[in-house]
PDB file of C-alpha atoms in Angstrom:
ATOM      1  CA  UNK A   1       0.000   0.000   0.000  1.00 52.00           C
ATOM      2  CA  UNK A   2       1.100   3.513  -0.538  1.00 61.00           C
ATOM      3  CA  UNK A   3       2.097   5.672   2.163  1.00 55.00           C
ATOM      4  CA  UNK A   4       0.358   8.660   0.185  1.00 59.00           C
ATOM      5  CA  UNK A   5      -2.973   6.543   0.225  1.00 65.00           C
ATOM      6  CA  UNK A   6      -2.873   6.205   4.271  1.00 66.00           C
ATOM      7  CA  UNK A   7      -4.462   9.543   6.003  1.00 63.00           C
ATOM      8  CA  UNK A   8      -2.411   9.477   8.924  1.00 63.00           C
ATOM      9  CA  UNK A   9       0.830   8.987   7.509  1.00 65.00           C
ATOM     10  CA  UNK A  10       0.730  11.275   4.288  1.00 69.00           C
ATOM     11  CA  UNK A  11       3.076  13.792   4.760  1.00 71.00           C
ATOM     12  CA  UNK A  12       3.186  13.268   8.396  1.00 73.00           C
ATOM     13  CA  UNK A  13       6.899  13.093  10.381  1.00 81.00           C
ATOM     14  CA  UNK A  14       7.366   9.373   9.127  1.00 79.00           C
ATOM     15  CA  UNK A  15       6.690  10.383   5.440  1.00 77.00           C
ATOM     16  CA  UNK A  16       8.965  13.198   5.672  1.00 83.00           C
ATOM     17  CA  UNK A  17      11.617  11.494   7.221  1.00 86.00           C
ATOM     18  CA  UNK A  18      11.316   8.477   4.633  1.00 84.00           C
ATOM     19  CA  UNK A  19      11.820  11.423   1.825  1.00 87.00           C
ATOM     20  CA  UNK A  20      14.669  12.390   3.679  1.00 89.00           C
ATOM     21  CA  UNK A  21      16.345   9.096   3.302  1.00 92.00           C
ATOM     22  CA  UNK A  22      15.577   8.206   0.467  1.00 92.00           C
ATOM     23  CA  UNK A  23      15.976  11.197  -1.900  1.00 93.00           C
ATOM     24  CA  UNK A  24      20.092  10.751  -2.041  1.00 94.00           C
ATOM     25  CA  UNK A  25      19.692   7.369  -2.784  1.00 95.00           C
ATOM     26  CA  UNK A  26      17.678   7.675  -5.399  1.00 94.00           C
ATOM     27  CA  UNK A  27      19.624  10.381  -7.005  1.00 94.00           C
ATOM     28  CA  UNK A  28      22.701   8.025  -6.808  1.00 95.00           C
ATOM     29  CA  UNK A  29      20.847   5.689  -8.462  1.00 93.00           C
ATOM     30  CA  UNK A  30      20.084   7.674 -11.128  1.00 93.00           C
ATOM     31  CA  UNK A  31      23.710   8.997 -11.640  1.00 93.00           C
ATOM     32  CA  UNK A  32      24.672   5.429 -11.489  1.00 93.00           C
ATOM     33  CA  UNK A  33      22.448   4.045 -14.431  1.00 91.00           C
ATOM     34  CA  UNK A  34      23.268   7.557 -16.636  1.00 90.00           C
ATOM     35  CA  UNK A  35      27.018   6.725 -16.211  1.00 91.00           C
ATOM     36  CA  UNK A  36      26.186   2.642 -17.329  1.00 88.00           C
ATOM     37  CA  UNK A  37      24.302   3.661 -20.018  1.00 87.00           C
ATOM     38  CA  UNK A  38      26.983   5.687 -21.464  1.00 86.00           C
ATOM     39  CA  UNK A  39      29.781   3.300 -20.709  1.00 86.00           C
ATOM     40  CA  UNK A  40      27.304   0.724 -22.529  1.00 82.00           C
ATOM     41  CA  UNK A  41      27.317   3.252 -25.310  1.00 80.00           C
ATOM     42  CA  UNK A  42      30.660   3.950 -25.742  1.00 79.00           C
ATOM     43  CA  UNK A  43      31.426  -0.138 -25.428  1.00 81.00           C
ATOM     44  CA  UNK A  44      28.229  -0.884 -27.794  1.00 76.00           C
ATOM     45  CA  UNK A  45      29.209   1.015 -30.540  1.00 74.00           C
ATOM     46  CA  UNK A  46      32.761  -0.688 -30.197  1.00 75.00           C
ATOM     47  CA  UNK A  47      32.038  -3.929 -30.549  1.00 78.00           C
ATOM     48  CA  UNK A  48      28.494  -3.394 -32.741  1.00 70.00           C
ATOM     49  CA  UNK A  49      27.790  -5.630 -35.597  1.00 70.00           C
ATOM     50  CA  UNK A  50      25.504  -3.186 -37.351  1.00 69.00           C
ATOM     51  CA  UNK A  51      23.270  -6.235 -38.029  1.00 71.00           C
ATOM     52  CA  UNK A  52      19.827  -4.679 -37.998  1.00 70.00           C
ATOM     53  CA  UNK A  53      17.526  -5.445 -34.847  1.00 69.00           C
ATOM     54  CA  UNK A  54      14.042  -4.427 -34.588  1.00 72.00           C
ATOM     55  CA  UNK A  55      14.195  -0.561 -35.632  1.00 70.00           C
ATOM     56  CA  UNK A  56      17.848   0.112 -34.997  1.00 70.00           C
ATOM     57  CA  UNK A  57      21.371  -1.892 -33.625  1.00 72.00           C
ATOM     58  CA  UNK A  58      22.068  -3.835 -30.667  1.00 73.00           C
ATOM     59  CA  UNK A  59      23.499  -0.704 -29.013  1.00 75.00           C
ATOM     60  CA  UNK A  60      20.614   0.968 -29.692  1.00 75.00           C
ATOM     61  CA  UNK A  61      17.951  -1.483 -28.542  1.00 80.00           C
ATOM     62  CA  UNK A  62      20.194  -2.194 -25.755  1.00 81.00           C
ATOM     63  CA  UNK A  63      19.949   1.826 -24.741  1.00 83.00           C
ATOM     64  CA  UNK A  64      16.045   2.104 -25.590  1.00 85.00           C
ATOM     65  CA  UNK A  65      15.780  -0.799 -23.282  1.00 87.00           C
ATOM     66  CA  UNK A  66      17.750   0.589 -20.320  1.00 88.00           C
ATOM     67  CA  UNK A  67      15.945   4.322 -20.550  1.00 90.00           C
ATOM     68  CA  UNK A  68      12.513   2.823 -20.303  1.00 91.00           C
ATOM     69  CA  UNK A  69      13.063   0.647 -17.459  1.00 92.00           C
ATOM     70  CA  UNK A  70      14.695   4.077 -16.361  1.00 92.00           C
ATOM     71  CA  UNK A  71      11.661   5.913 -16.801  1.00 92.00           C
ATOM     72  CA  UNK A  72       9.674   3.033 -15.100  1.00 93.00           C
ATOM     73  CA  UNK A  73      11.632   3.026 -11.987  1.00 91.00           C
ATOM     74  CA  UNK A  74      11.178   7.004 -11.781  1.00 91.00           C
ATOM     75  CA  UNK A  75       7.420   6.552 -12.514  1.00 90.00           C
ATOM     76  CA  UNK A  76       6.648   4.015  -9.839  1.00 90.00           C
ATOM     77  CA  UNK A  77       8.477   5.718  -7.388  1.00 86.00           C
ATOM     78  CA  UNK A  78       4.776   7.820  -7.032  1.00 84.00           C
ATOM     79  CA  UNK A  79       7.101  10.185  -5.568  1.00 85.00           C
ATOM     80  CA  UNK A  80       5.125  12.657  -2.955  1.00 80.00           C
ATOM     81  CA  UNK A  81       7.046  15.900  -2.882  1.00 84.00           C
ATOM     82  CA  UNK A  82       6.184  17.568  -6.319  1.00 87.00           C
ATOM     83  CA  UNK A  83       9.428  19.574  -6.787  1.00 92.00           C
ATOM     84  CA  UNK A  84      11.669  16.278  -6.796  1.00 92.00           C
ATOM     85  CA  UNK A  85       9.142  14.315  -8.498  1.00 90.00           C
ATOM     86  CA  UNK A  86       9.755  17.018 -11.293  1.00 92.00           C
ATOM     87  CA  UNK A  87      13.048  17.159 -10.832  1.00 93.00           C
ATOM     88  CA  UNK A  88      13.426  13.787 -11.736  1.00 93.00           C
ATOM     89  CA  UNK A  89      11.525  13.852 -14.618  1.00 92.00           C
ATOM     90  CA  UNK A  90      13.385  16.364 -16.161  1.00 94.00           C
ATOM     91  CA  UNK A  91      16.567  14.982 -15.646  1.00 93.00           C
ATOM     92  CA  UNK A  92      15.219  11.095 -17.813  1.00 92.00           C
ATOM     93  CA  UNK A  93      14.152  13.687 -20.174  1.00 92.00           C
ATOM     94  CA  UNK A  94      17.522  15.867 -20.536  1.00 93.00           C
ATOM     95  CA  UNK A  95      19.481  12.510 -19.728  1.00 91.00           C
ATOM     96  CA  UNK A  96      17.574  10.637 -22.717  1.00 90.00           C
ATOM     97  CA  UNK A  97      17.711  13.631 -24.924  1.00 91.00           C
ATOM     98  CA  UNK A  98      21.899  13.623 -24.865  1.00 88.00           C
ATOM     99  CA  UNK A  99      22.146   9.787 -24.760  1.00 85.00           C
ATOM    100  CA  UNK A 100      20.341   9.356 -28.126  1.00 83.00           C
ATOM    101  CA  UNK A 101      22.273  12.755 -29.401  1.00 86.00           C
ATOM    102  CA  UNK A 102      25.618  10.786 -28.511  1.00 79.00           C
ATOM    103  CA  UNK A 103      23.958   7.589 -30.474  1.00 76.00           C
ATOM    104  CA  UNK A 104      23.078   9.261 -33.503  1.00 78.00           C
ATOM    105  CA  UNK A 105      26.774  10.967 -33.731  1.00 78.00           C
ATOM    106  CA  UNK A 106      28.411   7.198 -33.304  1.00 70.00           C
TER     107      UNK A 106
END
């Protein structure tokens, strides 16, 4: 069940302080996947057969694959404070944007 679905615990001290925690760990999390997709990138394109799969290469499949479940994660987070929800957001967005900028130049 979801903490912002319970009355007496939405936004209450326990909510807040479960923010608290978590926030950093999420943004590490995030940093952590944006630096493996681009080392997944940068490897890809080394070793890429430029057999055709679906509607682009392995690389790129691989990378379409990784920004959705991404996106996912972010999405089912629900998270309750509206700034960082945003936050997040924007940064898949701008993150996505420059990974498949970096794709096309390979």
């Amino acid at each position: 069940m979801l903490l912002a679905l319970v009355d007496n615990l939405c936004n209450g001290k326990f909510h807040k302080h479960l923010q608290n925690l978590y926030a950093p760990l999420v943004v590490r999390y995030v940093d952590l996947m944006e630096s493996s997709i681009a080392q997944s990138i940068h490897r890809g394109f080394e070793r890429e057969s430029w057999e055709p799969v679906n509607n682009g290469s392995g690389t790129s499949e691989d990378l379409f694959w990784k920004l959705d479940a991404l996106q996912t994660f972010i999405r089912d987070l629900h998270w309750p404070e509206e700034e960082f929800g945003k936050h997040l957001e924007t940064r898949l967005k701008l993150m996505s944007s420059d990974m498949i900028e970096s794709c096309i130049k390979r």
